[in-house]
PDB file of C-alpha atoms in Angstrom:
ATOM      1  CA  ASP O 117      60.297 -21.659 -31.117  1.00  0.00           C
ATOM      2  CA  GLY O 118      57.949 -23.557 -28.805  1.00  0.00           C
ATOM      3  CA  GLY O 119      54.355 -23.813 -29.813  1.00  0.00           C
ATOM      4  CA  ILE O 120      51.483 -25.708 -31.329  1.00  0.00           C
ATOM      5  CA  THR O 121      51.319 -26.344 -35.044  1.00  0.00           C
ATOM      6  CA  GLN O 122      48.163 -27.271 -36.876  1.00  0.00           C
ATOM      7  CA  SER O 123      48.016 -28.286 -40.493  1.00  0.00           C
ATOM      8  CA  PRO O 124      46.662 -27.702 -42.979  1.00  0.00           C
ATOM      9  CA  LYS O 125      45.370 -24.173 -42.438  1.00  0.00           C
ATOM     10  CA  TYR O 126      42.557 -24.702 -44.967  1.00  0.00           C
ATOM     11  CA  LEU O 127      41.027 -28.002 -46.028  1.00  0.00           C
ATOM     12  CA  PHE O 128      38.301 -28.832 -48.496  1.00  0.00           C
ATOM     13  CA  ARG O 129      36.610 -32.180 -48.240  1.00  0.00           C
ATOM     14  CA  LYS O 130      34.145 -33.921 -50.472  1.00  0.00           C
ATOM     15  CA  GLU O 131      31.141 -35.493 -48.869  1.00  0.00           C
ATOM     16  CA  GLY O 132      31.771 -39.094 -47.868  1.00  0.00           C
ATOM     17  CA  GLN O 133      35.499 -38.625 -47.308  1.00  0.00           C
ATOM     18  CA  ASN O 134      37.427 -38.936 -44.090  1.00  0.00           C
ATOM     19  CA  VAL O 135      40.054 -36.265 -43.444  1.00  0.00           C
ATOM     20  CA  THR O 136      42.725 -35.998 -40.766  1.00  0.00           C
ATOM     21  CA  LEU O 137      43.786 -32.735 -39.142  1.00  0.00           C
ATOM     22  CA  SER O 138      47.283 -32.609 -37.728  1.00  0.00           C
ATOM     23  CA  CYS O 139      48.249 -31.107 -34.352  1.00  0.00           C
ATOM     24  CA  GLU O 140      51.805 -31.124 -33.019  1.00  0.00           C
ATOM     25  CA  GLN O 141      53.211 -29.414 -29.917  1.00  0.00           C
ATOM     26  CA  ASN O 142      56.752 -29.040 -28.623  1.00  0.00           C
ATOM     27  CA  LEU O 143      55.807 -27.496 -25.278  1.00  0.00           C
ATOM     28  CA  ASN O 144      56.143 -30.804 -23.419  1.00  0.00           C
ATOM     29  CA  HIS O 145      52.505 -30.516 -22.349  1.00  0.00           C
ATOM     30  CA  ASP O 146      50.686 -33.588 -21.100  1.00  0.00           C
ATOM     31  CA  ALA O 147      47.142 -32.502 -21.995  1.00  0.00           C
ATOM     32  CA  MET O 148      45.823 -31.844 -25.476  1.00  0.00           C
ATOM     33  CA  TYR O 149      42.386 -30.879 -26.746  1.00  0.00           C
ATOM     34  CA  TRP O 150      40.318 -30.469 -29.893  1.00  0.00           C
ATOM     35  CA  TYR O 151      37.625 -27.821 -30.084  1.00  0.00           C
ATOM     36  CA  ARG O 152      35.239 -26.865 -32.833  1.00  0.00           C
ATOM     37  CA  GLN O 153      34.030 -23.308 -33.437  1.00  0.00           C
ATOM     38  CA  ASP O 154      31.112 -22.353 -35.657  1.00  0.00           C
ATOM     39  CA  PRO O 155      30.559 -18.768 -36.869  1.00  0.00           C
ATOM     40  CA  GLY O 156      29.507 -16.444 -34.072  1.00  0.00           C
ATOM     41  CA  GLN O 157      29.654 -19.210 -31.485  1.00  0.00           C
ATOM     42  CA  GLY O 158      31.892 -20.350 -28.691  1.00  0.00           C
ATOM     43  CA  LEU O 159      34.255 -23.296 -28.625  1.00  0.00           C
ATOM     44  CA  ARG O 160      32.835 -26.781 -28.171  1.00  0.00           C
ATOM     45  CA  LEU O 161      34.977 -29.659 -26.940  1.00  0.00           C
ATOM     46  CA  ILE O 162      35.347 -32.639 -29.271  1.00  0.00           C
ATOM     47  CA  TYR O 163      38.007 -34.793 -27.564  1.00  0.00           C
ATOM     48  CA  TYR O 164      40.707 -34.367 -24.979  1.00  0.00           C
ATOM     49  CA  SER O 165      43.730 -36.345 -23.848  1.00  0.00           C
ATOM     50  CA  GLN O 166      45.349 -36.142 -20.435  1.00  0.00           C
ATOM     51  CA  ILE O 167      48.317 -38.322 -21.271  1.00  0.00           C
ATOM     52  CA  VAL O 168      49.800 -40.480 -24.003  1.00  0.00           C
ATOM     53  CA  ASN O 169      47.638 -43.442 -25.057  1.00  0.00           C
ATOM     54  CA  ASP O 170      44.611 -42.007 -23.305  1.00  0.00           C
ATOM     55  CA  PHE O 171      41.792 -39.848 -24.645  1.00  0.00           C
ATOM     56  CA  GLN O 172      38.208 -39.051 -23.701  1.00  0.00           C
ATOM     57  CA  LYS O 173      35.129 -37.860 -25.557  1.00  0.00           C
ATOM     58  CA  GLY O 174      34.034 -34.290 -25.146  1.00  0.00           C
ATOM     59  CA  ASP O 175      30.600 -32.796 -25.760  1.00  0.00           C
ATOM     60  CA  ILE O 176      30.391 -33.375 -29.522  1.00  0.00           C
ATOM     61  CA  ALA O 177      32.539 -36.454 -30.269  1.00  0.00           C
ATOM     62  CA  GLU O 178      30.137 -38.138 -32.694  1.00  0.00           C
ATOM     63  CA  GLY O 179      31.643 -38.389 -36.174  1.00  0.00           C
ATOM     64  CA  TYR O 180      35.195 -37.724 -34.959  1.00  0.00           C
ATOM     65  CA  SER O 181      38.095 -39.915 -33.861  1.00  0.00           C
ATOM     66  CA  VAL O 182      41.517 -39.213 -32.344  1.00  0.00           C
ATOM     67  CA  SER O 183      44.707 -40.972 -31.334  1.00  0.00           C
ATOM     68  CA  ARG O 184      47.503 -40.074 -28.915  1.00  0.00           C
ATOM     69  CA  GLU O 185      50.412 -42.351 -29.682  1.00  0.00           C
ATOM     70  CA  LYS O 186      53.030 -39.688 -28.946  1.00  0.00           C
ATOM     71  CA  LYS O 187      53.065 -36.920 -26.387  1.00  0.00           C
ATOM     72  CA  GLU O 188      53.651 -34.343 -29.106  1.00  0.00           C
ATOM     73  CA  SER O 189      50.885 -35.364 -31.469  1.00  0.00           C
ATOM     74  CA  PHE O 190      47.076 -35.467 -31.285  1.00  0.00           C
ATOM     75  CA  PRO O 191      45.551 -35.862 -34.770  1.00  0.00           C
ATOM     76  CA  LEU O 192      41.808 -35.526 -35.339  1.00  0.00           C
ATOM     77  CA  THR O 193      39.952 -37.485 -38.020  1.00  0.00           C
ATOM     78  CA  VAL O 194      36.681 -36.066 -39.277  1.00  0.00           C
ATOM     79  CA  THR O 195      34.759 -39.032 -40.598  1.00  0.00           C
ATOM     80  CA  SER O 196      31.974 -39.179 -43.139  1.00  0.00           C
ATOM     81  CA  ALA O 197      29.605 -39.814 -40.223  1.00  0.00           C
ATOM     82  CA  GLN O 198      29.966 -36.175 -39.126  1.00  0.00           C
ATOM     83  CA  LYS O 199      26.920 -34.545 -40.679  1.00  0.00           C
ATOM     84  CA  ASN O 200      27.957 -30.886 -40.454  1.00  0.00           C
ATOM     85  CA  PRO O 201      31.757 -30.838 -40.551  1.00  0.00           C
ATOM     86  CA  THR O 202      32.249 -27.336 -41.955  1.00  0.00           C
ATOM     87  CA  ALA O 203      33.810 -25.371 -39.081  1.00  0.00           C
ATOM     88  CA  PHE O 204      36.976 -23.899 -37.590  1.00  0.00           C
ATOM     89  CA  TYR O 205      38.911 -26.612 -35.724  1.00  0.00           C
ATOM     90  CA  LEU O 206      41.243 -25.617 -32.909  1.00  0.00           C
ATOM     91  CA  CYS O 207      43.820 -27.767 -31.183  1.00  0.00           C
ATOM     92  CA  ALA O 208      45.151 -26.752 -27.778  1.00  0.00           C
ATOM     93  CA  SER O 209      47.522 -28.036 -25.132  1.00  0.00           C
ATOM     94  CA  SER O 210      48.179 -27.386 -21.464  1.00  0.00           C
ATOM     95  CA  ILE O 211      50.679 -28.544 -18.862  1.00  0.00           C
ATOM     96  CA  GLN O 212      47.911 -30.593 -17.307  1.00  0.00           C
ATOM     97  CA  VAL O 213      44.142 -30.659 -17.536  1.00  0.00           C
ATOM     98  CA  ASN O 214      42.258 -27.611 -16.306  1.00  0.00           C
ATOM     99  CA  THR O 215      45.158 -25.215 -16.526  1.00  0.00           C
ATOM    100  CA  GLU O 216      45.522 -22.424 -19.039  1.00  0.00           C
ATOM    101  CA  ALA O 217      45.582 -23.777 -22.572  1.00  0.00           C
ATOM    102  CA  PHE O 218      47.471 -22.566 -25.617  1.00  0.00           C
ATOM    103  CA  PHE O 219      46.079 -22.879 -29.106  1.00  0.00           C
ATOM    104  CA  GLY O 220      47.345 -23.653 -32.568  1.00  0.00           C
ATOM    105  CA  GLN O 221      46.353 -21.409 -35.465  1.00  0.00           C
ATOM    106  CA  GLY O 222      43.406 -23.607 -36.407  1.00  0.00           C
ATOM    107  CA  THR O 223      42.209 -25.459 -39.487  1.00  0.00           C
ATOM    108  CA  ARG O 224      39.242 -24.257 -41.513  1.00  0.00           C
ATOM    109  CA  LEU O 225      37.420 -27.244 -42.930  1.00  0.00           C
ATOM    110  CA  THR O 226      34.885 -26.793 -45.705  1.00  0.00           C
ATOM    111  CA  VAL O 227      32.702 -29.510 -47.118  1.00  0.00           C
TER     112      VAL O 227
ATOM    113  CA  ARG K  79      21.056 -22.293 -18.180  1.00  0.00           C
ATOM    114  CA  LYS K  80      24.335 -22.148 -20.084  1.00  0.00           C
ATOM    115  CA  GLU K  81      27.464 -23.105 -18.159  1.00  0.00           C
ATOM    116  CA  VAL K  82      29.147 -19.824 -19.065  1.00  0.00           C
ATOM    117  CA  GLU K  83      27.163 -16.805 -20.248  1.00  0.00           C
ATOM    118  CA  GLN K  84      28.376 -13.605 -21.814  1.00  0.00           C
ATOM    119  CA  ASP K  85      26.671 -10.634 -23.412  1.00  0.00           C
ATOM    120  CA  PRO K  86      27.558 -11.066 -27.117  1.00  0.00           C
ATOM    121  CA  GLY K  87      27.702  -7.315 -27.734  1.00  0.00           C
ATOM    122  CA  PRO K  88      28.990  -5.709 -29.825  1.00  0.00           C
ATOM    123  CA  PHE K  89      30.266  -3.045 -27.495  1.00  0.00           C
ATOM    124  CA  ASN K  90      31.123  -0.001 -29.613  1.00  0.00           C
ATOM    125  CA  VAL K  91      33.302   2.448 -27.692  1.00  0.00           C
ATOM    126  CA  PRO K  92      35.506   5.406 -28.648  1.00  0.00           C
ATOM    127  CA  GLU K  93      39.254   5.313 -28.211  1.00  0.00           C
ATOM    128  CA  GLY K  94      40.255   6.165 -24.666  1.00  0.00           C
ATOM    129  CA  ALA K  95      37.027   4.888 -23.136  1.00  0.00           C
ATOM    130  CA  THR K  96      36.758   2.469 -20.247  1.00  0.00           C
ATOM    131  CA  VAL K  97      34.697  -0.633 -20.925  1.00  0.00           C
ATOM    132  CA  ALA K  98      33.692  -3.543 -18.723  1.00  0.00           C
ATOM    133  CA  PHE K  99      32.452  -7.030 -19.553  1.00  0.00           C
ATOM    134  CA  ASN K 100      30.781  -9.453 -17.194  1.00  0.00           C
ATOM    135  CA  CYS K 101      30.505 -13.193 -17.442  1.00  0.00           C
ATOM    136  CA  THR K 102      28.387 -15.498 -15.278  1.00  0.00           C
ATOM    137  CA  TYR K 103      29.017 -19.167 -14.624  1.00  0.00           C
ATOM    138  CA  SER K 104      26.568 -21.786 -13.413  1.00  0.00           C
ATOM    139  CA  ASN K 105      28.721 -24.163 -11.343  1.00  0.00           C
ATOM    140  CA  SER K 106      29.531 -22.739  -7.923  1.00  0.00           C
ATOM    141  CA  ALA K 107      32.365 -25.273  -7.568  1.00  0.00           C
ATOM    142  CA  SER K 108      34.303 -23.867 -10.537  1.00  0.00           C
ATOM    143  CA  GLN K 109      37.928 -23.409  -9.566  1.00  0.00           C
ATOM    144  CA  SER K 110      39.864 -21.526 -12.226  1.00  0.00           C
ATOM    145  CA  PHE K 111      38.939 -18.616 -14.438  1.00  0.00           C
ATOM    146  CA  PHE K 112      40.513 -16.982 -17.457  1.00  0.00           C
ATOM    147  CA  TRP K 113      39.950 -14.329 -20.080  1.00  0.00           C
ATOM    148  CA  TYR K 114      41.020 -15.080 -23.634  1.00  0.00           C
ATOM    149  CA  ARG K 115      41.106 -12.727 -26.593  1.00  0.00           C
ATOM    150  CA  GLN K 116      40.200 -13.859 -30.104  1.00  0.00           C
ATOM    151  CA  ASP K 117      40.793 -11.769 -33.196  1.00  0.00           C
ATOM    152  CA  CYS K 118      38.632 -12.326 -36.260  1.00  0.00           C
ATOM    153  CA  ARG K 119      39.366 -15.719 -37.865  1.00  0.00           C
ATOM    154  CA  LYS K 120      42.279 -16.368 -35.500  1.00  0.00           C
ATOM    155  CA  GLU K 121      42.901 -18.650 -32.554  1.00  0.00           C
ATOM    156  CA  PRO K 122      42.073 -17.587 -28.971  1.00  0.00           C
ATOM    157  CA  LYS K 123      45.005 -16.271 -26.960  1.00  0.00           C
ATOM    158  CA  LEU K 124      45.270 -16.137 -23.190  1.00  0.00           C
ATOM    159  CA  LEU K 125      44.782 -12.583 -21.962  1.00  0.00           C
ATOM    160  CA  MET K 126      44.927 -13.174 -18.237  1.00  0.00           C
ATOM    161  CA  SER K 127      44.019 -15.537 -15.447  1.00  0.00           C
ATOM    162  CA  VAL K 128      41.521 -14.340 -12.855  1.00  0.00           C
ATOM    163  CA  TYR K 129      42.472 -14.664  -9.212  1.00  0.00           C
ATOM    164  CA  SER K 130      40.218 -14.508  -6.169  1.00  0.00           C
ATOM    165  CA  SER K 131      41.802 -11.277  -5.012  1.00  0.00           C
ATOM    166  CA  GLY K 132      41.493  -9.675  -8.421  1.00  0.00           C
ATOM    167  CA  ASN K 133      44.433  -8.877 -10.636  1.00  0.00           C
ATOM    168  CA  GLU K 134      45.672  -6.206 -12.977  1.00  0.00           C
ATOM    169  CA  ASP K 135      47.871  -6.275 -16.055  1.00  0.00           C
ATOM    170  CA  GLY K 136      48.501  -2.845 -17.449  1.00  0.00           C
ATOM    171  CA  ARG K 137      45.196  -1.452 -18.697  1.00  0.00           C
ATOM    172  CA  PHE K 138      43.348  -4.684 -17.948  1.00  0.00           C
ATOM    173  CA  THR K 139      41.766  -5.602 -14.608  1.00  0.00           C
ATOM    174  CA  ALA K 140      40.023  -8.886 -13.881  1.00  0.00           C
ATOM    175  CA  GLN K 141      37.842  -9.592 -10.878  1.00  0.00           C
ATOM    176  CA  LEU K 142      36.055 -12.608  -9.485  1.00  0.00           C
ATOM    177  CA  ASN K 143      32.873 -12.580  -7.426  1.00  0.00           C
ATOM    178  CA  ARG K 144      32.297 -16.102  -6.163  1.00  0.00           C
ATOM    179  CA  ALA K 145      29.149 -15.218  -4.206  1.00  0.00           C
ATOM    180  CA  SER K 146      27.385 -13.987  -7.332  1.00  0.00           C
ATOM    181  CA  GLN K 147      29.240 -16.355  -9.653  1.00  0.00           C
ATOM    182  CA  TYR K 148      30.589 -13.851 -12.110  1.00  0.00           C
ATOM    183  CA  ILE K 149      33.888 -12.595 -13.374  1.00  0.00           C
ATOM    184  CA  SER K 150      34.578  -9.264 -14.970  1.00  0.00           C
ATOM    185  CA  LEU K 151      37.116  -7.682 -17.270  1.00  0.00           C
ATOM    186  CA  LEU K 152      37.769  -3.939 -17.236  1.00  0.00           C
ATOM    187  CA  ILE K 153      39.719  -2.286 -20.040  1.00  0.00           C
ATOM    188  CA  ARG K 154      40.895   1.270 -19.425  1.00  0.00           C
ATOM    189  CA  ASP K 155      42.044   3.747 -22.092  1.00  0.00           C
ATOM    190  CA  SER K 156      40.795   1.558 -24.955  1.00  0.00           C
ATOM    191  CA  LYS K 157      42.983   1.304 -28.057  1.00  0.00           C
ATOM    192  CA  LEU K 158      41.943   0.481 -31.595  1.00  0.00           C
ATOM    193  CA  SER K 159      44.020  -2.682 -31.229  1.00  0.00           C
ATOM    194  CA  ASP K 160      41.765  -3.857 -28.382  1.00  0.00           C
ATOM    195  CA  SER K 161      39.019  -4.574 -30.927  1.00  0.00           C
ATOM    196  CA  ALA K 162      38.415  -8.306 -30.675  1.00  0.00           C
ATOM    197  CA  THR K 163      36.148 -10.897 -29.100  1.00  0.00           C
ATOM    198  CA  TYR K 164      36.781 -11.570 -25.420  1.00  0.00           C
ATOM    199  CA  LEU K 165      36.092 -15.102 -24.214  1.00  0.00           C
ATOM    200  CA  CYS K 166      35.293 -15.963 -20.629  1.00  0.00           C
ATOM    201  CA  VAL K 167      36.674 -19.372 -19.627  1.00  0.00           C
ATOM    202  CA  VAL K 168      36.122 -21.495 -16.524  1.00  0.00           C
ATOM    203  CA  THR K 169      37.066 -24.911 -15.252  1.00  0.00           C
ATOM    204  CA  GLN K 170      34.428 -27.177 -13.763  1.00  0.00           C
ATOM    205  CA  PRO K 171      34.708 -30.105 -11.360  1.00  0.00           C
ATOM    206  CA  GLY K 172      34.500 -33.449 -13.091  1.00  0.00           C
ATOM    207  CA  ARG K 173      35.258 -31.928 -16.471  1.00  0.00           C
ATOM    208  CA  ARG K 174      38.862 -32.097 -17.595  1.00  0.00           C
ATOM    209  CA  ALA K 175      38.850 -29.316 -20.136  1.00  0.00           C
ATOM    210  CA  LEU K 176      38.170 -25.603 -20.182  1.00  0.00           C
ATOM    211  CA  THR K 177      34.601 -24.408 -20.764  1.00  0.00           C
ATOM    212  CA  PHE K 178      34.323 -21.362 -23.014  1.00  0.00           C
ATOM    213  CA  GLY K 179      31.666 -18.687 -23.185  1.00  0.00           C
ATOM    214  CA  SER K 180      30.481 -17.532 -26.597  1.00  0.00           C
ATOM    215  CA  GLY K 181      32.395 -14.290 -26.306  1.00  0.00           C
ATOM    216  CA  THR K 182      31.756 -10.551 -26.163  1.00  0.00           C
ATOM    217  CA  ARG K 183      32.726  -8.528 -29.193  1.00  0.00           C
ATOM    218  CA  LEU K 184      34.434  -5.183 -28.641  1.00  0.00           C
ATOM    219  CA  GLN K 185      34.825  -2.587 -31.375  1.00  0.00           C
ATOM    220  CA  VAL K 186      36.934   0.441 -30.482  1.00  0.00           C
ATOM    221  CA  GLN K 187      36.315   3.360 -32.821  1.00  0.00           C
ATOM    222  CA  PRO K 188      38.584   6.289 -33.665  1.00  0.00           C
TER     223      PRO K 188
END
């Protein structure tokens, strides 16, 4: 089955810890994204990557870091510098930037 | 002004009703438009793309009005299973990721 897999589904973090959220896709998509969603709000862009070994900051990148060493993988690290990390984190991919995106099931992070 | 604005609702409608949502966008150069559906505590899923000429998929019709900078979604013969939040999504020049509205919540009642 082709798709996007995020893990873990739920994550609890103590203050001061860094945690890494996994995102893997087997759709052969070039572009990948990380969004954050807070209760009752829309999605806000954290980071995006157009191609392997390249990534760009989105609107709320402070306190987060990413890597894109493989086409299939785009992990997100939530660092201790992120002041309000509790949220629903969504990874997405698309054939190329600015085309329809497909989402993983999300990770709920609680601090 | 927000880049993408939607009425948050909720829209409470009876089964079988027709309901319409509008969404306005601020950048007149936006190129692509989509509607996504998001169930409670789940990921968004693509409902349909919105084309300049308008398009229909079963009970769902999407339309684009570039002059007034809005897109709309019409749902006919509402089902209980249509209850969800509907997200308006646009692309913007110079921004290489989709921009999401905050969503409109629909509750279809028996």
